Amino acid sequence: MDLSTLSNHGTICQMARAPVKRRLERPPLLTTIKPDRADGRRRVVIESVTPEIDAGQFAAKRTVGERVTVEADVFADGHDALACVLRWRHESSQLWSDVPMVPVVNDRWRGEFMVSELGRYFYTIQGWVDAFETWSRQFAKRVEAGHDITLELEVAARMIEAAAPRADGSDSNRLMAYAAAIRKGPSSASSALAGDLPQLMERYADKSFAVTYARELQVTVDPELASFSSWYELFPRSAGDPAQHGTFRDVEKRLPGLAEMGFNVLYLPPIHPIGRTHRKGANNSTKAGPDEPGSPWAIGSEEGGHKSINPRLGTMEDFQHLLGAADKQGMQVALDIAFQCSPDHPYTREHPEWFKHRPDGTIQYAENPPKKYEDIFPFDFETEHWRELWDELLSIVLFWIDHGVTIFRVDNPHTKPFPFWEWLIGEVKREHPDVILLAEAFTRPKVMYRLAKVGFTQSYTYFAWRNTASELVQYFTELSQPPIREYFRPNLWPNTPDILTEYLQTGGRPAFAARLILAATLGASYGIYGPAFELCEARARESGSEEYLDSEKYQIRKWDYNSPDSLRELITLVNKVRIENPALHSDRGLRFHPTENDQLIAYTKTTPDLADVVLTVVNVDPHHTQAGMVTLPLEDLGIRRDRGFQAHELLSGARYLWNGPRNYVEINPHSIPAQIFRFRRRLRSEHDFEYFL
Amino acid sequence: MDLSTLSNHGTICQMARAPVKRRLERPPLLTTIKPDRADGRRRVVIESVTPEIDAGQFAAKRTVGERVTVEADVFADGHDALACVLRWRHESSQLWSDVPMVPVVNDRWRGEFMVSELGRYFYTIQGWVDAFETWSRQFAKRVEAGHDITLELEVAARMIEAAAPRADGSDSNRLMAYAAAIRKGPSSASSALAGDLPQLMERYADKSFAVTYARELQVTVDPELASFSSWYELFPRSAGDPAQHGTFRDVEKRLPGLAEMGFNVLYLPPIHPIGRTHRKGANNSTKAGPDEPGSPWAIGSEEGGHKSINPRLGTMEDFQHLLGAADKQGMQVALDIAFQCSPDHPYTREHPEWFKHRPDGTIQYAENPPKKYEDIFPFDFETEHWRELWDELLSIVLFWIDHGVTIFRVDNPHTKPFPFWEWLIGEVKREHPDVILLAEAFTRPKVMYRLAKVGFTQSYTYFAWRNTASELVQYFTELSQPPIREYFRPNLWPNTPDILTEYLQTGGRPAFAARLILAATLGASYGIYGPAFELCEARARESGSEEYLDSEKYQIRKWDYNSPDSLRELITLVNKVRIENPALHSDRGLRFHPTENDQLIAYTKTTPDLADVVLTVVNVDPHHTQAGMVTLPLEDLGIRRDRGFQAHELLSGARYLWNGPRNYVEINPHSIPAQIFRFRRRLRSEHDFEYFL
């Protein structure tokens, strides 16, 4: 890229950093350790490790403070005892920490470690045949059978003596003393075994034939917001007074209200200058009037491109002031990354080589024949100059990071190559592990999963189009399965500026309320295209379309936030429930339950320690009252079967005494179409809860 | 190994081959192709390939003449058309053959190739963005929409011109002619597209940015007998006249009878000299009388070890004569490989370093405390001299291969290290891809699966202990799942010399008949410990034991083959059904069906083309007549729902007219406890069968 050319444009901010090092080779995401076959005496087998995504090609995802539970099949020939450790380290350290793994069932072993730092962790597994433990088990049986054990004691004494040189000074001496004691005979041997001899022998085990799993696996650790976030999307240009083009300053005025409602991410569509050529008018008209603002996704004009700000919204200072104001309210601002250009973008003149050209020399516009999108030029990722293109696109993300943005909603990532994203996200997160990228891909499932694998922190989902109880159960069961749940973090949106579903169009306020509660309780992360959702905007551009009438994508809208239709109170309440219940901060504890009514969906989320158990029941029929019997697996939820327990309904405040696994629920969608229960109880010990009234 | 020492023993045959090259490094079973990231324009993703076992670490298994159906998720960013080929080659060739893959559903692609040679095949997948096909699809839509297509024709003409240099002389000329034709306008373009232009453009596609899957995967191709075999086990020493020690010559006399019954593998327990020290007497007595023959698994005496023959059975010439005689009857002889020694084995003196020693200097006998097996010394695979030990054990297998044996039943492989087996089987099959090794492991499931992965051709199963219908359905459903079915070839034994199940002990003749039919129809490979099974021997050594009373393991037994109890006729009939029905030659077409009766199990096996469909219904209750309604998925079986079809019962010869999916079956276990139906029909075309009466 020619920086001198770029700097001719005052509004294109100069790259604020040293030239980015391009790494075309994949960063060391796949470290294959060659299995050590030089010694045929390494008898342990380690296989079927979880989590492991595509043979270790991709990292699992966690957030700070979470645990990584690792399992593997570990076994050897014969019947010898084994020992097994989980080895882990943060990328900043070369030193492995070893955690003992314990056998679960059927040769499966389990261990875990906690991730407390951002960035990448590595883990693998090591196992070895534990000769001393094998001896100990056999010894007990021999004694019981009354065998002569003289020789066996000598076998053990020799093993202990062999361990001594591996031990530290004092431990070494104690081992030698144990060896002598063992030789004295059965009773002295028994007291050695009852003492800390087994622990010492475990600590100084003979690992000469230990086997290390063939791969080092990885987990990417993101900030907590990556797994628990509540997004609110608004168009800044609609934030101003009537008949005015809104600005960042206007957006600031909305911040206290958004924070009060309980949102922690404010997402803004692109804030860059908007193209003039083929600008779209109201309702996607191909002709725009002179005052029409155009689509924010038609990025770039004489006023600049992806590193510039639309002057009608304000200046860079105004933008950064907004970031600061949001931060004071406990909110982060998410920017839109849309790698495409309007015909007026400076790139089209300075870097025509980044675009595909038609035989007549013009740049190829976006199209999906027979549809044409002449206001948009896609980049040509098959250009010979792809290296420079990649560098420039990365520099856009780094530019905004340098200006204080850490959350990005990435527009249509599925139309850019996967290797590009893998490289870009790797580069970004290497120095900025706190950055969150939400993939806006609504496309075929495997494409969406792949984008999550190559590094996107969160992903949009099909949630908007899953409206029946059975569709929701099926889809969220799929997302909860390993390995998908290890890398795909759903962010649930009941609407977006592109998506006004038929369910919302026809279901009225109960439909909006039901979708809100589903999104906010099924998903640890969810979002709404705020003004339209809050105010139950349900008018489609035309019948059969999911486009909004008078869509904000093409025009400024004034919203009456004081309308009696506003869902503001319910949203506030639901977000409060989310914040107060740790079970809703993660998607890992999701489980569905039968309701005996197709229109009622019921599911629990739980914290791993069962300290918080939340049951949500939603009536997905926006028209009629529905009732059913919800059947809960009480024991799995830590609830005793032999006494009543309190179900505290958090939206109404009502408290019910429930008894046994089957309980009656009746929901009128015209009041609130859902009930969210927290089961109240007194903790006696970690695994023995008592539910109180 | 010191050959000069060994050759002092006349009965130990000298190694008949050049010293075996030891390959400690795994043979190239895991070829990792570094993904080509040097060019960011390689946009295609290839993932979730099947079959692929443990990230390509192990090979799938097939037999000569079978097809390998390969599937993968293949996709790219955006909406461009893709092309995809399955690349395969036999290990003897460096040249890949490419087969087009076709999209199935949801970005899944499928292709297949046939394996016609023994040995290893490699396969992988290559995909690329197909620019011309993308253009063609869009072109059709543009024409339909009435767009101006002048520029589009020029785009195509340039693509065609660019393809010409990749084509052979005449094709190249034709491409240039097509380019000119396209430029002439829409109608001439349409006729070019209706001609063979698309095929030419496919053949000479631009693969500069093609992506090859990261791994080369493997399939091991075995002889047909590896998947379809009927084993008969007998102790040669019992084959003689009363009061005589049987010989190979006596075994030869039984061959015509066995062949007539339809067996194709005759399996002999170890034929080597038997140790004297701690020799076991009748019924596992620890004291043997001077004339007692001992257990054939206590291998080795002054008369030699694993490469020698027990002189009481005959000479090497006799043995090889037996092999020839069996071959003439269409049978192969399987030898037992039991890597363990009696205390009198020459190895114990010549290679004491291959055994574990107790502190008093004696060799450690086998034990499972508190049980001792003092007639057996296991090898110590953790010896420093493991390399020499491995070489010697391999030389035993190669010795018998050199003497004409190609099938081995391997005793207790799960008590020897997995790396040892992987190496040994790799070495054996590299030059002898026709060799079949059956793993006699009855141990934890993951250990059994791992043995199959590291290379065992067939595996014993838990079949003997799965006696209820639901147990059988569950277990064989597990074995039918991918990836298990790709590498684990079950060989079903209702009994062995070690296993006389309670079901057989208590169920009488109907139990034997039911188990025979289950083994022979559930498993493409099955076997019986013949004399005892044929004659319904059901007497256990004591109550609660699975050991036979007067077990042939420790004594010579005389069997009355003319007993009225003999199952000979039924066995002959069942094997005939097996031979005549290709559906029973493979385990891949197995599927269970509901019967509405817990005591009836029903399942079909089918050939891939549905030309042969066999339904087996077994009454697993050996005491009472059971009846039920069998429900079949007619369409999946190629049977029309709208007319009756003929169910030909192959054991009785009866023919029934069935109608619709639910049909009545009633089975009296005291006649034959099962019915085996073949559905008769006339073929109209490959996928349109008509069942006739």
Coordinates of C-alpha atoms in Angstrom, one line a residue, chain B residues 285-662:
Chain B
S285 CA -6.1 -79.3 37.8
T286 CA -2.7 -77.9 38.9
K287 CA -1.3 -81.5 38.8
A288 CA -1.2 -83.3 35.5
G289 CA -0.8 -87.0 35.2
P290 CA 2.2 -88.2 33.1
D291 CA -0.1 -88.9 30.1
E292 CA -2.1 -85.8 30.2
P293 CA -1.5 -83.6 27.2
G294 CA -1.6 -80.1 28.8
S295 CA -2.9 -76.9 27.5
P296 CA -1.8 -76.0 24.0
W297 CA -1.4 -72.4 25.1
A298 CA 1.4 -73.4 27.5
I299 CA 3.8 -73.1 24.5
G300 CA 7.3 -74.5 24.4
S301 CA 9.3 -77.5 25.6
E302 CA 12.5 -79.2 25.0
E303 CA 11.0 -80.0 21.7
G304 CA 10.9 -76.4 20.6
G305 CA 8.8 -73.2 20.8
H306 CA 6.7 -71.1 18.6
K307 CA 8.3 -72.2 15.3
S308 CA 8.0 -75.9 16.1
I309 CA 5.3 -78.4 15.9
N310 CA 4.1 -80.7 18.7
P311 CA 5.5 -84.1 17.4
R312 CA 2.4 -85.9 18.6
L313 CA 0.4 -83.9 16.0
G314 CA 2.8 -84.7 13.2
T315 CA 5.6 -83.0 11.2
M316 CA 5.9 -79.8 9.3
E317 CA 5.2 -81.9 6.2
D318 CA 2.0 -83.2 7.7
F319 CA 1.0 -79.7 8.6
Q320 CA 1.6 -78.4 5.1
H321 CA -0.2 -81.4 3.7
L322 CA -3.2 -80.4 5.8
L323 CA -3.0 -76.9 4.4
G324 CA -3.1 -78.2 0.9
A325 CA -6.0 -80.6 1.6
A326 CA -8.0 -77.8 3.2
D327 CA -7.3 -75.6 0.3
K328 CA -8.7 -78.3 -2.0
Q329 CA -11.9 -78.2 0.0
G330 CA -12.1 -74.4 -0.3
M331 CA -11.0 -73.8 3.3
Q332 CA -8.1 -71.9 4.9
V333 CA -6.4 -73.0 8.1
A334 CA -6.0 -70.4 10.8
L335 CA -3.2 -70.7 13.3
D336 CA -3.2 -69.5 16.9
I337 CA -0.6 -66.9 17.8
A338 CA -0.1 -66.8 21.5
F339 CA 2.9 -64.7 22.5
Q340 CA 3.6 -66.4 25.9
C341 CA 5.8 -69.3 27.0
S342 CA 5.7 -72.3 29.2
P343 CA 8.5 -72.4 31.7
D344 CA 10.2 -75.0 29.4
H345 CA 10.2 -72.8 26.3
P346 CA 13.7 -72.5 24.8
Y347 CA 13.4 -68.7 25.1
T348 CA 13.4 -68.9 28.9
R349 CA 17.0 -70.2 28.7
E350 CA 18.2 -68.4 25.6
H351 CA 16.6 -65.0 26.2
P352 CA 15.9 -64.7 29.9
E353 CA 16.2 -60.9 29.3
W354 CA 12.8 -61.0 27.6
F355 CA 11.1 -61.9 30.8
K356 CA 10.5 -60.2 34.1
H357 CA 12.5 -61.6 37.0
R358 CA 11.6 -61.7 40.6
P359 CA 14.1 -60.6 43.3
D360 CA 15.0 -64.3 43.8
G361 CA 16.1 -64.6 40.2
T362 CA 13.2 -66.7 39.0
I363 CA 11.1 -65.7 36.0
Q364 CA 7.8 -64.0 36.9
Y365 CA 4.9 -66.2 36.0
A366 CA 1.5 -64.9 34.9
E367 CA -0.8 -63.8 37.6
N368 CA -3.9 -61.8 38.3
P369 CA -3.5 -61.7 42.1
P370 CA -4.5 -63.6 44.0
K371 CA -4.7 -66.0 41.0
K372 CA -1.4 -67.5 39.7
Y373 CA -0.8 -69.1 36.3
E374 CA 2.5 -70.8 37.0
D375 CA 2.4 -72.7 33.7
I376 CA 2.7 -69.5 31.7
F377 CA 5.5 -66.9 31.5
P378 CA 4.4 -63.6 29.8
F379 CA 7.0 -61.6 27.9
D380 CA 8.2 -58.4 29.5
F381 CA 7.5 -55.7 26.9
E382 CA 9.2 -53.2 29.1
T383 CA 12.6 -55.0 28.8
E384 CA 15.5 -53.1 27.6
H385 CA 15.8 -55.7 24.9
W386 CA 12.4 -55.0 23.5
R387 CA 13.7 -54.4 20.0
E388 CA 15.1 -57.9 19.8
L389 CA 11.9 -59.3 21.4
W390 CA 9.8 -57.5 18.8
D391 CA 11.9 -58.8 16.0
E392 CA 11.7 -62.3 17.2
L393 CA 7.9 -62.2 17.6
L394 CA 7.5 -60.8 14.1
S395 CA 9.7 -63.6 12.8
I396 CA 7.3 -66.1 14.3
V397 CA 4.4 -64.7 12.2
L398 CA 6.6 -64.5 9.1
F399 CA 7.8 -68.1 9.7
W400 CA 4.3 -69.4 9.5
I401 CA 3.4 -67.2 6.6
D402 CA 6.4 -68.7 4.8
H403 CA 5.0 -72.1 5.6
G404 CA 1.6 -71.3 4.0
V405 CA -0.5 -69.8 6.7
T406 CA -2.4 -66.5 6.0
I407 CA -4.9 -66.4 8.8
F408 CA -4.0 -66.0 12.5
R409 CA -6.2 -65.9 15.5
V410 CA -4.2 -63.8 18.0
D411 CA -4.5 -64.8 21.7
N412 CA -5.0 -62.1 24.2
P413 CA -3.6 -59.2 22.1
H414 CA -4.8 -56.7 24.8
T415 CA -2.0 -57.8 27.1
K416 CA 0.7 -56.7 24.7
P417 CA 1.4 -53.0 23.9
F418 CA -0.6 -51.3 21.1
P419 CA 2.6 -49.8 19.5
F420 CA 3.9 -53.4 19.2
W421 CA 0.8 -54.6 17.3
E422 CA 0.7 -51.5 15.1
W423 CA 4.3 -52.1 14.1
L424 CA 4.0 -55.9 13.8
I425 CA 0.8 -55.8 11.7
G426 CA 2.3 -53.0 9.5
E427 CA 5.4 -55.1 8.9
V428 CA 3.4 -58.2 8.1
K429 CA 0.9 -56.6 5.8
R430 CA 3.4 -54.5 4.0
E431 CA 4.6 -57.6 2.1
H432 CA 1.6 -59.9 2.8
P433 CA -1.5 -57.8 2.4
D434 CA -3.5 -61.0 2.2
V435 CA -2.9 -61.9 5.8
I436 CA -5.9 -61.9 8.2
L437 CA -5.4 -61.4 11.9
L438 CA -8.3 -62.0 14.3
A439 CA -7.9 -60.3 17.7
E440 CA -9.0 -62.5 20.6
A441 CA -9.6 -59.7 23.1
F442 CA -12.6 -59.9 25.4
T443 CA -11.9 -56.8 27.4
R444 CA -13.0 -53.1 27.8
P445 CA -14.6 -51.7 24.6
K446 CA -12.0 -49.0 24.0
V447 CA -9.2 -51.5 24.2
M448 CA -11.0 -53.7 21.7
Y449 CA -11.6 -50.8 19.3
R450 CA -8.0 -49.6 19.6
L451 CA -6.7 -53.1 18.6
A452 CA -8.9 -52.9 15.5
K453 CA -7.6 -49.4 14.7
V454 CA -3.9 -50.5 15.0
G455 CA -4.6 -53.1 12.4
F456 CA -6.3 -56.3 13.4
T457 CA -8.4 -57.5 10.5
Q458 CA -11.2 -59.0 12.6
S459 CA -12.2 -58.9 16.2
Y460 CA -14.0 -61.1 18.7
T461 CA -17.0 -59.3 20.2
Y462 CA -19.3 -59.4 23.3
F463 CA -21.8 -61.3 21.1
A464 CA -21.6 -64.4 23.4
W465 CA -23.0 -62.3 26.3
R466 CA -25.6 -60.4 24.4
N467 CA -28.6 -62.8 24.7
T468 CA -31.7 -60.7 24.9
A469 CA -33.1 -58.9 21.9
S470 CA -32.6 -55.4 23.4
E471 CA -29.0 -56.2 24.3
L472 CA -28.3 -57.4 20.7
V473 CA -30.0 -54.4 19.1
Q474 CA -28.0 -52.0 21.3
Y475 CA -24.7 -53.7 20.8
F476 CA -24.9 -54.2 17.1
T477 CA -26.2 -50.7 16.6
E478 CA -23.1 -49.5 18.3
L479 CA -20.9 -51.6 16.1
S480 CA -22.8 -50.3 13.0
Q481 CA -22.1 -46.7 13.8
P482 CA -19.4 -44.7 12.1
P483 CA -16.5 -44.6 12.6
I484 CA -16.5 -48.0 14.5
R485 CA -17.9 -49.9 11.5
E486 CA -15.0 -48.4 9.4
Y487 CA -12.3 -50.3 11.2
F488 CA -13.9 -52.9 13.5
R489 CA -14.9 -56.1 11.8
P490 CA -16.8 -58.2 14.2
N491 CA -16.4 -62.0 14.2
L492 CA -19.3 -63.5 16.2
W493 CA -18.8 -66.6 18.3
P494 CA -21.6 -68.1 20.3
N495 CA -19.1 -70.3 22.1
T496 CA -15.3 -70.7 22.4
P497 CA -13.3 -73.3 24.4
D498 CA -13.3 -70.6 27.2
I499 CA -16.9 -69.5 26.9
L500 CA -19.9 -71.7 27.5
T501 CA -22.5 -69.1 28.4
E502 CA -25.3 -69.5 30.8
Y503 CA -27.8 -69.1 28.0
L504 CA -26.3 -72.2 26.2
Q505 CA -26.0 -74.1 29.5
T506 CA -29.7 -73.6 30.3
G507 CA -31.5 -73.2 26.9
G508 CA -30.9 -76.6 25.4
R509 CA -30.9 -77.3 21.7
P510 CA -33.2 -74.3 20.8
A511 CA -30.6 -72.0 22.5
F512 CA -27.8 -73.4 20.4
A513 CA -29.9 -73.1 17.2
A514 CA -30.9 -69.5 18.0
R515 CA -27.3 -68.5 18.7
L516 CA -26.1 -70.1 15.6
I517 CA -28.6 -68.3 13.4
L518 CA -28.0 -65.0 15.2
A519 CA -24.2 -65.3 14.8
A520 CA -24.4 -66.3 11.1
T521 CA -26.9 -63.6 10.1
L522 CA -26.0 -60.7 12.3
G523 CA -22.3 -61.2 11.5
A524 CA -20.8 -61.5 8.0
S525 CA -18.1 -63.4 9.9
Y526 CA -18.9 -65.9 12.6
G527 CA -17.4 -68.9 14.2
I528 CA -18.1 -71.8 16.4
Y529 CA -15.9 -73.9 18.7
G530 CA -17.2 -76.7 16.5
P531 CA -17.5 -80.1 18.1
A532 CA -18.9 -78.7 21.3
F533 CA -21.4 -76.5 19.5
E534 CA -22.4 -78.9 16.9
L535 CA -23.2 -81.5 19.5
C536 CA -24.9 -79.0 21.9
E537 CA -22.3 -79.6 24.7
A538 CA -23.7 -77.7 27.6
R539 CA -22.1 -79.1 30.7
A540 CA -20.2 -76.5 32.7
R541 CA -17.3 -77.5 35.0
E542 CA -19.3 -76.1 37.9
S543 CA -22.3 -74.0 38.5
G544 CA -21.7 -70.3 37.8
S545 CA -18.7 -71.1 35.6
E546 CA -18.4 -70.6 31.8
E547 CA -15.7 -73.3 31.6
Y548 CA -16.7 -76.6 30.0
L549 CA -16.7 -79.7 32.0
D550 CA -13.8 -81.9 30.8
S551 CA -12.6 -79.0 28.7
E552 CA -10.6 -79.9 25.6
K553 CA -8.2 -77.2 26.7
Y554 CA -6.7 -79.8 29.2
Q555 CA -7.7 -83.2 27.8
I556 CA -8.5 -85.1 24.7
R557 CA -12.2 -85.5 24.0
K558 CA -13.9 -87.9 21.7
W559 CA -17.0 -86.5 20.0
D560 CA -19.8 -88.5 18.6
Y561 CA -20.6 -86.7 15.4
N562 CA -23.5 -89.0 14.7
S563 CA -25.3 -88.1 17.8
P564 CA -29.0 -87.3 17.2
D565 CA -28.3 -84.0 19.0
S566 CA -26.1 -82.9 16.2
L567 CA -26.9 -79.5 14.7
R568 CA -25.1 -80.5 11.5
E569 CA -28.1 -80.2 9.2
L570 CA -29.1 -76.8 10.5
I571 CA -25.6 -75.5 10.3
T572 CA -25.4 -76.8 6.7
L573 CA -28.6 -75.0 5.9
V574 CA -27.7 -71.7 7.5
N575 CA -24.3 -71.6 5.8
K576 CA -26.0 -72.3 2.5
V577 CA -28.3 -69.4 3.1
R578 CA -25.2 -67.2 3.9
I579 CA -23.3 -68.3 0.8
E580 CA -26.3 -67.7 -1.5
N581 CA -27.2 -64.3 -0.2
P582 CA -24.7 -61.5 -0.9
A583 CA -26.6 -59.3 1.7
L584 CA -25.1 -61.6 4.4
H585 CA -21.6 -61.1 3.1
S586 CA -21.2 -57.7 4.7
D587 CA -22.2 -55.9 7.9
R588 CA -22.8 -52.5 6.4
G589 CA -26.4 -53.1 5.5
L590 CA -27.6 -54.2 8.9
R591 CA -30.8 -52.6 10.3
F592 CA -33.2 -53.5 13.1
H593 CA -36.9 -53.5 13.0
P594 CA -39.7 -53.4 15.6
T595 CA -41.4 -56.7 16.4
E596 CA -43.9 -55.7 19.2
N597 CA -42.5 -58.7 21.2
D598 CA -39.4 -58.4 23.5
Q599 CA -38.5 -62.0 22.7
L600 CA -38.4 -61.5 18.9
I601 CA -35.5 -59.7 17.2
A602 CA -35.8 -58.8 13.6
Y603 CA -33.3 -57.3 11.2
T604 CA -32.6 -56.9 7.6
K605 CA -29.3 -57.0 5.7
T606 CA -29.2 -55.6 2.2
T607 CA -26.7 -55.2 -0.6
P608 CA -26.1 -51.6 -1.5
D609 CA -28.1 -51.9 -4.7
L610 CA -31.0 -53.6 -2.8
A611 CA -30.7 -56.6 -5.2
D612 CA -30.6 -58.9 -2.2
V613 CA -32.8 -58.2 0.9
V614 CA -32.8 -60.7 3.7
L615 CA -34.9 -60.5 6.9
T616 CA -34.0 -62.6 9.9
V617 CA -36.4 -63.0 12.8
V618 CA -35.2 -64.9 15.8
N619 CA -37.0 -66.1 18.9
V620 CA -34.5 -65.6 21.6
D621 CA -36.7 -67.4 24.1
P622 CA -35.5 -71.0 24.0
H623 CA -38.6 -72.2 25.8
H624 CA -41.8 -70.8 24.4
T625 CA -43.4 -70.1 21.0
Q626 CA -43.4 -66.3 20.4
A627 CA -45.3 -64.3 17.9
G628 CA -45.3 -60.6 16.9
M629 CA -45.8 -58.1 14.1
V630 CA -42.7 -57.2 12.2
T631 CA -42.7 -53.7 10.8
L632 CA -40.5 -53.0 7.8
P633 CA -39.5 -49.8 6.2
L634 CA -40.7 -51.0 2.8
E635 CA -39.5 -48.1 0.7
D636 CA -36.0 -48.3 2.1
L637 CA -35.9 -51.9 1.2
G638 CA -37.0 -51.2 -2.4
I639 CA -40.5 -52.8 -1.9
R640 CA -43.6 -51.2 -3.2
R641 CA -46.3 -50.5 -0.6
D642 CA -49.2 -50.9 -3.0
R643 CA -49.0 -54.5 -3.7
G644 CA -48.2 -57.8 -2.0
F645 CA -44.7 -59.2 -2.0
Q646 CA -43.3 -62.7 -1.5
A647 CA -41.4 -63.5 1.6
H648 CA -39.6 -66.7 1.0
E649 CA -38.6 -68.4 4.2
L650 CA -35.2 -70.0 3.4
L651 CA -34.9 -72.5 6.3
S652 CA -38.3 -74.2 5.8
G653 CA -38.8 -73.3 2.1
A654 CA -42.2 -71.8 2.9
R655 CA -43.4 -68.9 0.8
Y656 CA -45.7 -66.2 2.3
L657 CA -47.6 -63.4 0.7
W658 CA -47.0 -60.3 2.7
N659 CA -48.8 -57.1 2.3
G660 CA -47.8 -53.7 3.6
P661 CA -45.2 -53.0 6.3
R662 CA -46.7 -55.0 9.2

